[in-house]
PDB file of C-alpha atoms in Angstrom:
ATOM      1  CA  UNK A 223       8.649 -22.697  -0.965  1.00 86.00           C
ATOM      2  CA  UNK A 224       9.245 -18.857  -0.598  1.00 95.00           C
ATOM      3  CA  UNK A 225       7.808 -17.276   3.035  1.00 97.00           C
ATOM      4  CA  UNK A 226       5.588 -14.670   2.864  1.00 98.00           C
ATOM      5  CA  UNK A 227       5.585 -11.661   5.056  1.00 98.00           C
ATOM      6  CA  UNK A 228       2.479  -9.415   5.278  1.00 98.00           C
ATOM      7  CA  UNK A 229       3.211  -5.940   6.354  1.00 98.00           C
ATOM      8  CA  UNK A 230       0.567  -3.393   7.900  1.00 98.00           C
ATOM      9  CA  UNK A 231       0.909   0.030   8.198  1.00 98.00           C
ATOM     10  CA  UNK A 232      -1.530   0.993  11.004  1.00 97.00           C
ATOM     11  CA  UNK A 233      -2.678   4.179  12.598  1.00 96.00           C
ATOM     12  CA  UNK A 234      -6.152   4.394  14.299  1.00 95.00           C
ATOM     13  CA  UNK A 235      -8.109   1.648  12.003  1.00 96.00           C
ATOM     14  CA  UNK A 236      -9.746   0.365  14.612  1.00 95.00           C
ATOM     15  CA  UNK A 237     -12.768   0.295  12.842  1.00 94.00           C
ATOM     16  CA  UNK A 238     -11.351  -2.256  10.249  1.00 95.00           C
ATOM     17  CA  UNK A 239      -8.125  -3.775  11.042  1.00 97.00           C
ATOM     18  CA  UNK A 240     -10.157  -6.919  12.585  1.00 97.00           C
ATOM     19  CA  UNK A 241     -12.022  -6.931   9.878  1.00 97.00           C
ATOM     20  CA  UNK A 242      -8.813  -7.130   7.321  1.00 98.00           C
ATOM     21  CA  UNK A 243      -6.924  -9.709   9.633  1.00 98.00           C
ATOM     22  CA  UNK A 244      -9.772 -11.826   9.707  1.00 97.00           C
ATOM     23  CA  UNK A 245      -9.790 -12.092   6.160  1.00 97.00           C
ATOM     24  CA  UNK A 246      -6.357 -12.700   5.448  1.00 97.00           C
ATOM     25  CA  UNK A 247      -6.446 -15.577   7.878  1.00 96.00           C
ATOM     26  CA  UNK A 248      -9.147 -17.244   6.261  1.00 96.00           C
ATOM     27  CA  UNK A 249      -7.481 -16.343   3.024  1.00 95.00           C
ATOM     28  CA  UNK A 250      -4.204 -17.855   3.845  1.00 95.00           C
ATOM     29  CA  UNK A 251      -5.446 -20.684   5.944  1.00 92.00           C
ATOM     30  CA  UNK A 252      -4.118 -23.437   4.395  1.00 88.00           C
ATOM     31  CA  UNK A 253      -0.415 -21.366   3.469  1.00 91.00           C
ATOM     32  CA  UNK A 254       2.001 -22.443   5.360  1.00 92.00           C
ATOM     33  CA  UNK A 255       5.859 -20.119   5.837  1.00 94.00           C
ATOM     34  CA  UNK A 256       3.555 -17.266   6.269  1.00 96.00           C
ATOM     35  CA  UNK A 257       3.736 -14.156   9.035  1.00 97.00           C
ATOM     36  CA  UNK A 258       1.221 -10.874   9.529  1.00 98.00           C
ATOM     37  CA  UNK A 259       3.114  -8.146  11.003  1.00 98.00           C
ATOM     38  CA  UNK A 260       1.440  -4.321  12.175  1.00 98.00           C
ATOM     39  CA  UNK A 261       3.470  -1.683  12.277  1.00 98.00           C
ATOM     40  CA  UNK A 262       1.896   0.418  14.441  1.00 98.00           C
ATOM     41  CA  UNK A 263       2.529   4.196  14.371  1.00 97.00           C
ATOM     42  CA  UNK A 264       1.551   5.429  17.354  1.00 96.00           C
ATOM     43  CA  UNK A 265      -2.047   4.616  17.105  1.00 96.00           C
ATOM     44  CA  UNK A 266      -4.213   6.533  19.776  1.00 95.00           C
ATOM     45  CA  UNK A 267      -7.305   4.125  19.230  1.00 95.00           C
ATOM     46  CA  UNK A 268      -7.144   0.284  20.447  1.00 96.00           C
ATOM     47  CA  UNK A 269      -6.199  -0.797  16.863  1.00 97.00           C
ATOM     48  CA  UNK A 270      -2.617  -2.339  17.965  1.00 97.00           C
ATOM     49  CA  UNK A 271      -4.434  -4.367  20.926  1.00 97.00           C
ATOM     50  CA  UNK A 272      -7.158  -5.220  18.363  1.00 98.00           C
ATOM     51  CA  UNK A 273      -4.816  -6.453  16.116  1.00 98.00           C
ATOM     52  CA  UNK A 274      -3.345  -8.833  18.220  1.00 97.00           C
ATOM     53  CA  UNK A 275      -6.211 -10.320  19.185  1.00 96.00           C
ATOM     54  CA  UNK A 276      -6.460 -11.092  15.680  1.00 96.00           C
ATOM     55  CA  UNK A 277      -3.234 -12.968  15.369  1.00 94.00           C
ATOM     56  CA  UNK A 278      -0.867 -10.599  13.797  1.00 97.00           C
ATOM     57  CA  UNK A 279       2.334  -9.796  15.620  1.00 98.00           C
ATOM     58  CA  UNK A 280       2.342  -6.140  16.298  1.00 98.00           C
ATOM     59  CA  UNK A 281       5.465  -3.844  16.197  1.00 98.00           C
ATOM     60  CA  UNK A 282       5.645  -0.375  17.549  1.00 98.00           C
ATOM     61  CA  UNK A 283       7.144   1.967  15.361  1.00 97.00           C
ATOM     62  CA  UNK A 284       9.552   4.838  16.761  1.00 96.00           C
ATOM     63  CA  UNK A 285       8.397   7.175  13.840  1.00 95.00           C
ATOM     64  CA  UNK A 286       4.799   7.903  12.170  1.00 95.00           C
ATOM     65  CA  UNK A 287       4.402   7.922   8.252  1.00 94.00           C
ATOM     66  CA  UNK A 288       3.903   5.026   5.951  1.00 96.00           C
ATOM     67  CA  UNK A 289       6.934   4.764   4.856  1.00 97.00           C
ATOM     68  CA  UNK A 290       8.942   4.221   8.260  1.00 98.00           C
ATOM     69  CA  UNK A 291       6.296   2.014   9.389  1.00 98.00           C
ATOM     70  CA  UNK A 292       6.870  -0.188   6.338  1.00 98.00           C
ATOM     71  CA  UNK A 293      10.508  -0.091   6.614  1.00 98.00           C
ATOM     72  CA  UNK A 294       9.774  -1.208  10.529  1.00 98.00           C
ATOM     73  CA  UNK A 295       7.783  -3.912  10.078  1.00 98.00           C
ATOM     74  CA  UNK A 296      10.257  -5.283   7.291  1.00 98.00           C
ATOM     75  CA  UNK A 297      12.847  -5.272   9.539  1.00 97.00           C
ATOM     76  CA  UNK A 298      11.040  -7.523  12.114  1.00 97.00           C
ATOM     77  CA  UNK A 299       9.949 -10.139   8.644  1.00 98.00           C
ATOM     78  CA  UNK A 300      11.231 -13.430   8.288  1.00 96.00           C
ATOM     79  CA  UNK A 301       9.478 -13.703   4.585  1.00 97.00           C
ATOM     80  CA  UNK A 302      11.654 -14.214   1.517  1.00 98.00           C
ATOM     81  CA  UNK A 303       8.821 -12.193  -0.124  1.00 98.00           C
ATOM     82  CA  UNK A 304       7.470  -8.882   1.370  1.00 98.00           C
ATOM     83  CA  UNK A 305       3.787  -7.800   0.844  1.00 98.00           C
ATOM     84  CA  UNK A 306       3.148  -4.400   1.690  1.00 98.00           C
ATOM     85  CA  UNK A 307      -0.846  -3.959   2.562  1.00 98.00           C
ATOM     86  CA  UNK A 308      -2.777  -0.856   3.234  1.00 97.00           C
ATOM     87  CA  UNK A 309      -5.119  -1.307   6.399  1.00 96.00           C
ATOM     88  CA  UNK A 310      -8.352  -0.899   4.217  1.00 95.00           C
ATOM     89  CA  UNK A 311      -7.552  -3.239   1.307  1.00 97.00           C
ATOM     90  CA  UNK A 312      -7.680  -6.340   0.542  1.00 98.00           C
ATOM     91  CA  UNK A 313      -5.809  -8.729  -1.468  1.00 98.00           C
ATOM     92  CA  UNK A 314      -7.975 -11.303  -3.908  1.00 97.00           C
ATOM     93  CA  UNK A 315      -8.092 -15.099  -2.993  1.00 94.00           C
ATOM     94  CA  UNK A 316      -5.281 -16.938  -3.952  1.00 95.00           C
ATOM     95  CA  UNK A 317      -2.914 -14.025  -3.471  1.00 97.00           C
ATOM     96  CA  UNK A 318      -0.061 -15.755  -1.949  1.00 97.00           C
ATOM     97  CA  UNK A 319       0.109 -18.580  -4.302  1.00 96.00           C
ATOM     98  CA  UNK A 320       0.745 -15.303  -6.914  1.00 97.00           C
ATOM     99  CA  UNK A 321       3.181 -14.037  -5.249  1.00 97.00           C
ATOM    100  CA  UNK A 322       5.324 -17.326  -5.028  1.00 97.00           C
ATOM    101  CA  UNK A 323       4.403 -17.912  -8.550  1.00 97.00           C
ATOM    102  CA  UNK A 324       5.713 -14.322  -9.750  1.00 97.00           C
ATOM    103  CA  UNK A 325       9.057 -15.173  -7.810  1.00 96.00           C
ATOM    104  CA  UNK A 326       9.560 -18.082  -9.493  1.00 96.00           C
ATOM    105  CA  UNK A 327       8.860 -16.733 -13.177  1.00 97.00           C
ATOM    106  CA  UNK A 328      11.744 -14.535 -12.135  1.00 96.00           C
ATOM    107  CA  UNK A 329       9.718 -11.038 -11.395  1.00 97.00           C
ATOM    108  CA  UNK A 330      11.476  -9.182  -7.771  1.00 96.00           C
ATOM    109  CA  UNK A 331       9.059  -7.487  -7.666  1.00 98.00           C
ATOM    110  CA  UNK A 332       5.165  -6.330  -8.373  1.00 98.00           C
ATOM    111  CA  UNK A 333       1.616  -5.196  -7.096  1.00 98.00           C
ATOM    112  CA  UNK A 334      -2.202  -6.094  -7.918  1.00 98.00           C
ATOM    113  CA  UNK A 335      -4.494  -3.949 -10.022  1.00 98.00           C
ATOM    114  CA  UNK A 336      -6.789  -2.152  -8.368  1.00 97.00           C
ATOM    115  CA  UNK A 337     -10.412  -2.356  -7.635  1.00 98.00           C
ATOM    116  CA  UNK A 338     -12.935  -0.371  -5.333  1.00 98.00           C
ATOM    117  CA  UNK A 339     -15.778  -1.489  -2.701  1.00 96.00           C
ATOM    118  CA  UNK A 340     -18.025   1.690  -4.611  1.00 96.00           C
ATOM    119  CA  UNK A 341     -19.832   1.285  -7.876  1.00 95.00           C
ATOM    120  CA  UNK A 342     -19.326   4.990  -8.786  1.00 97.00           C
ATOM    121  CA  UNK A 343     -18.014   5.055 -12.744  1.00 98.00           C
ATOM    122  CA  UNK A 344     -15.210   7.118 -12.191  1.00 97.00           C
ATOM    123  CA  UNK A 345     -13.649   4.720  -9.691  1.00 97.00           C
ATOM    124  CA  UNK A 346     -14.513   1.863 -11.969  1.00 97.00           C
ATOM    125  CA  UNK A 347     -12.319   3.879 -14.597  1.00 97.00           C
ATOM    126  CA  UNK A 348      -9.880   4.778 -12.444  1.00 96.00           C
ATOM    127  CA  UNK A 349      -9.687   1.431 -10.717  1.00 97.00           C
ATOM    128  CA  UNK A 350      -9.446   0.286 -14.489  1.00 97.00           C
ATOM    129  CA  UNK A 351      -6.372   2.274 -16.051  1.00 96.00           C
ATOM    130  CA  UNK A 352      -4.126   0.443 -12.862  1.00 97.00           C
ATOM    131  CA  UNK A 353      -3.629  -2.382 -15.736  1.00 95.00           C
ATOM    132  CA  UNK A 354      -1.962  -0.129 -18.049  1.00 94.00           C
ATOM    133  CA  UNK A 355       1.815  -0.300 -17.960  1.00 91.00           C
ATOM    134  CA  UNK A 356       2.708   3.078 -16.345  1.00 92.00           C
ATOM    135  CA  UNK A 357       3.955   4.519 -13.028  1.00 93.00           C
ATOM    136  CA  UNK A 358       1.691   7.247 -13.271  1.00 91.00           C
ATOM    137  CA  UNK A 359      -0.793   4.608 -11.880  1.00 94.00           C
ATOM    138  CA  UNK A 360       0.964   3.019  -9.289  1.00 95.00           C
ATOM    139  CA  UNK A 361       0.336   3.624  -6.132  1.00 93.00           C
ATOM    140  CA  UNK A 362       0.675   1.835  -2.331  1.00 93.00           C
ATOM    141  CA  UNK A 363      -2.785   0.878  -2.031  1.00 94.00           C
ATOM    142  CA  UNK A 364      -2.722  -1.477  -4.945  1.00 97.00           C
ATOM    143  CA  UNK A 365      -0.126  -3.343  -2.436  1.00 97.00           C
ATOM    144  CA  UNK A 366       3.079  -3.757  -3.197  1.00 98.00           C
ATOM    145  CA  UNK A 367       5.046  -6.953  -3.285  1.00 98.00           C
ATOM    146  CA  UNK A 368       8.665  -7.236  -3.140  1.00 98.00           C
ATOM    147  CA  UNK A 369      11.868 -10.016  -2.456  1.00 98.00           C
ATOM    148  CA  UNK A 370      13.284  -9.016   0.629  1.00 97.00           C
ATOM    149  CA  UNK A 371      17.310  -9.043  -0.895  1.00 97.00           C
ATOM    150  CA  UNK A 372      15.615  -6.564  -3.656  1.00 97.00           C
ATOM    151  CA  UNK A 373      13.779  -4.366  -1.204  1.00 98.00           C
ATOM    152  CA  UNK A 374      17.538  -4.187   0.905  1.00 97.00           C
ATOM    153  CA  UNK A 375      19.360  -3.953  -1.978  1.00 97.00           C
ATOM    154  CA  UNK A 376      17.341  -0.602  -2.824  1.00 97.00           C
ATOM    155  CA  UNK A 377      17.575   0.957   0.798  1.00 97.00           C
ATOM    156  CA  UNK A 378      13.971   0.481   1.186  1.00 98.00           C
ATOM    157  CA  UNK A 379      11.040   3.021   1.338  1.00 98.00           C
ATOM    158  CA  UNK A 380      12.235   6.872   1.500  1.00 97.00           C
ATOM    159  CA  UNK A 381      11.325   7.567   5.526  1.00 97.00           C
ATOM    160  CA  UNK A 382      11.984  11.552   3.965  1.00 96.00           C
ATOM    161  CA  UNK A 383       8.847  11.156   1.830  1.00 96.00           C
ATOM    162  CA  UNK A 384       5.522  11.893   3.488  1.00 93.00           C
ATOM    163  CA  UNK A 385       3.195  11.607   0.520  1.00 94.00           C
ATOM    164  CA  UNK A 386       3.962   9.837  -2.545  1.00 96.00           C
ATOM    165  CA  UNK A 387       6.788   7.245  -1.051  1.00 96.00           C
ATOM    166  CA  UNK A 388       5.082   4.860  -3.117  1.00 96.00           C
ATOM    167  CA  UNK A 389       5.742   5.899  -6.398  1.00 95.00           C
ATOM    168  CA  UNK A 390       9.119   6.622  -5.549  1.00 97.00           C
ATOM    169  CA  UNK A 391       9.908   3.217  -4.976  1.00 98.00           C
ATOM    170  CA  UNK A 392       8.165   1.814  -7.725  1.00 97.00           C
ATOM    171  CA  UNK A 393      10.439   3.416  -9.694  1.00 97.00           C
ATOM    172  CA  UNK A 394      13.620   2.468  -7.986  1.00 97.00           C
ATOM    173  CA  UNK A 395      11.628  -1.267  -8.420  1.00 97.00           C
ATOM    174  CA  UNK A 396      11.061  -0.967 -11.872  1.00 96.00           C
ATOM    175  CA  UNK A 397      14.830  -0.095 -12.677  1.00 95.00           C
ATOM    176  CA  UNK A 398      16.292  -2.584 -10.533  1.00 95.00           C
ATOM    177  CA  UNK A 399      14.400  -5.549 -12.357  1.00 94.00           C
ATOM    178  CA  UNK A 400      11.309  -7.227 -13.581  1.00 96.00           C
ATOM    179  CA  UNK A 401       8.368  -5.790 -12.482  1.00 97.00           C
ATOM    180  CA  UNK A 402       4.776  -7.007 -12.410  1.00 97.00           C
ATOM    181  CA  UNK A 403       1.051  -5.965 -12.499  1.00 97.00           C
ATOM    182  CA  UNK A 404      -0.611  -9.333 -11.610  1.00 97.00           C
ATOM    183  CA  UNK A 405      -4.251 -10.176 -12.917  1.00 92.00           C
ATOM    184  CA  UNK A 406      -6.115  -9.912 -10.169  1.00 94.00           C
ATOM    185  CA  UNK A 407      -7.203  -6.648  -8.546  1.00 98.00           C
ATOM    186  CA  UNK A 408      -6.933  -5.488  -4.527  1.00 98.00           C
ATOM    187  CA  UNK A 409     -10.162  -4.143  -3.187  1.00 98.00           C
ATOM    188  CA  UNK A 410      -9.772  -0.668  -1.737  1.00 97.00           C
ATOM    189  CA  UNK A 411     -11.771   1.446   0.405  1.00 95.00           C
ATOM    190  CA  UNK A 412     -13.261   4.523  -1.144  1.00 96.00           C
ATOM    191  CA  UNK A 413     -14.450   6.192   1.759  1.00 94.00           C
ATOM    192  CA  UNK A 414     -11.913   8.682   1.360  1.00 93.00           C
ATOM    193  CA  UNK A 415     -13.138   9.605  -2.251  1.00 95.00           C
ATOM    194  CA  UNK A 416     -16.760   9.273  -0.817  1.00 95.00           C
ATOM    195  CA  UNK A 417     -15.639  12.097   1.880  1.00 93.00           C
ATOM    196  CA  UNK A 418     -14.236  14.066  -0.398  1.00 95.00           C
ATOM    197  CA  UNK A 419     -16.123  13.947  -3.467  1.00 96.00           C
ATOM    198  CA  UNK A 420     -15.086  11.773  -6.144  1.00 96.00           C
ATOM    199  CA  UNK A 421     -13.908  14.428  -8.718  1.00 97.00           C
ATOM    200  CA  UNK A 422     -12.436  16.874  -5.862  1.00 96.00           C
ATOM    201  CA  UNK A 423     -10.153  14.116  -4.285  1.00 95.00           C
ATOM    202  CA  UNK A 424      -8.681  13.012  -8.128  1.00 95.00           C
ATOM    203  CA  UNK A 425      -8.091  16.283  -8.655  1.00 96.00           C
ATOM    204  CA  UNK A 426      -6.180  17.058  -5.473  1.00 95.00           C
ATOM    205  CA  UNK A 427      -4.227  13.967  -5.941  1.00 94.00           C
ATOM    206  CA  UNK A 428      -3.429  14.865  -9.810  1.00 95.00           C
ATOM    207  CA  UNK A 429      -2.349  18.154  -8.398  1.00 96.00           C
ATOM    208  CA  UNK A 430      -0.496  16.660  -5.679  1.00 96.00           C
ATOM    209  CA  UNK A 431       1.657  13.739  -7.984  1.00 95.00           C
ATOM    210  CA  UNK A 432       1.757  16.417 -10.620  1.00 96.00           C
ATOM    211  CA  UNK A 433       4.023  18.621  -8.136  1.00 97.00           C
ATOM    212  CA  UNK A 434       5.919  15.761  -6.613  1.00 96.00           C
ATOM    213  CA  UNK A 435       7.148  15.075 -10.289  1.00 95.00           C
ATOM    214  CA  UNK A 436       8.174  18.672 -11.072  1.00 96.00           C
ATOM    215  CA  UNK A 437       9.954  19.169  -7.542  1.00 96.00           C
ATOM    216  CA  UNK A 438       8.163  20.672  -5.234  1.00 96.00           C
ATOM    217  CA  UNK A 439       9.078  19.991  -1.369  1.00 96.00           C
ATOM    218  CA  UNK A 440       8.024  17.130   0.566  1.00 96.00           C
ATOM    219  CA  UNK A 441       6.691  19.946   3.738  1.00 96.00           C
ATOM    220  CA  UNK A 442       4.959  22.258   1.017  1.00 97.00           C
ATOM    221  CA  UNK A 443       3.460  18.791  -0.398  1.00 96.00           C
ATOM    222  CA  UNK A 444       2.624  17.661   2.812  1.00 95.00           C
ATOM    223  CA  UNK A 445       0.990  21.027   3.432  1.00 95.00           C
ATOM    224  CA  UNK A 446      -1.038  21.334   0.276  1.00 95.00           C
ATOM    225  CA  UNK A 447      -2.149  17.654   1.169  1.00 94.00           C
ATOM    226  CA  UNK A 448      -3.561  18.449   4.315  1.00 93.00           C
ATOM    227  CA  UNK A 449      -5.582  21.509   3.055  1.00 93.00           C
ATOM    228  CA  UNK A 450      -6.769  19.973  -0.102  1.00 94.00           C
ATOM    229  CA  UNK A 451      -7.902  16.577   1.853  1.00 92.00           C
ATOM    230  CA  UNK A 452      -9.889  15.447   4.779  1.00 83.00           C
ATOM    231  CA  UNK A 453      -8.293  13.082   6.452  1.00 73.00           C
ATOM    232  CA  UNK A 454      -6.803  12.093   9.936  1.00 66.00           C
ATOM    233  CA  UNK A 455      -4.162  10.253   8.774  1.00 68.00           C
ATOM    234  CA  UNK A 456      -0.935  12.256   7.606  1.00 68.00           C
TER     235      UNK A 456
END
């Protein structure tokens, strides 16, 4: 039986990263070979001691951004399989019995559809068109699964990249091998879209990925990104 290794990318969720854990572990309670690992990046709430309260072994990484936290936390996994999970969503029941059963139809890799804790039509749309088979819709939060000699093999996530690291490894994924979308969906926050507007924040990130593809700089993305978007994050 493939081990599974849960990887967090944390920085100030205090306000939901018990929440999350607490879930998983009820989730994965009877799933053995399994680890939760937070890769803290520099938090300046109590989400790292909060976390460990919760039972996940926390990590402390030396740089902030998704990306190097990812790469952090996978190299302090044990998993055969890697599961990359964004502090504010969560995974469907039954998720790690998926991901052993896509490793053993031969796929090295994968994510969920995606799904969103807001009723609003666009999202439901939005949330919809992750099913369709193209990177244009795949993205980090609908998590990202991964065997760990793939994810080495491919030099892991680009620590260069601020913003849109996870389409850029999607599509070193989907080139390397077998990729797949699995049936089920991961529930994602949409406070951010609820913060932002629904329409303004689609825009922004059409804009944004739009860009990215034709070239434009990771520090003039990363600049255009924090003017176009609240958030405390990046």
């Amino acid at each position: 039986m493939a081990t599974v290794s849960i990887i967090i990318p944390v920085y100030n969720e205090a306000t939901g990263i018990e929440s999350l854990l607490a879930y998983l572990r009820r989730a994965t309670a009877n799933c053995p070979g399994l680890e939760i690992i937070v890769a803290d990046g520099g938090s300046t709430d109590n989400s790292p001691a909060l976390a460990q309260r919760a039972g996940a072994t926390v990590v402390r990484s030396p740089r902030k951004g998704r990306a190097a936290q990812l790469n952090y936390g996978a190299r302090h996994a044990g998993g055969d399989i890697l599961y990359f999970l964004h502090a504010d969503s969560y995974p469907p029941p039954g998720f790690v019995a998926d991901l052993r059963r896509a490793q053993q139809q031969g796929y090295g890799s994968g994510c969920y559809r995606l799904a969103f804790d807001h009723g609003h039509w666009f999202l439901r749309f939005s949330a919809w068109c992750t099913r369709l088979p193209l990177l244009l819709v795949r993205f980090g939060d609908q998590s990202l699964f991964m065997r760990r000699e793939i994810f080495e093999q491919i030099g892991g996530f680009r620590e260069d990249l601020l913003v849109m690291e996870d389409q850029e490894i999607v599509r070193r994924l989907q080139a390397h091998g077998p990729f797949q979308v699995l049936p089920g969906a991961v529930t994602t926050s949409a406070r951010k879209y609820l913060d932002n507007g629904v329409f303004r924040l689609q825009a922004a990130f059409t804009l944004i990925a739009g860009l990215y593809w034709l070239g434009m700089s990771q520090p003039r993305l990363v600049g255009l990104y924090r003017r176009l978007i609240r958030q405390d994050k990046l």
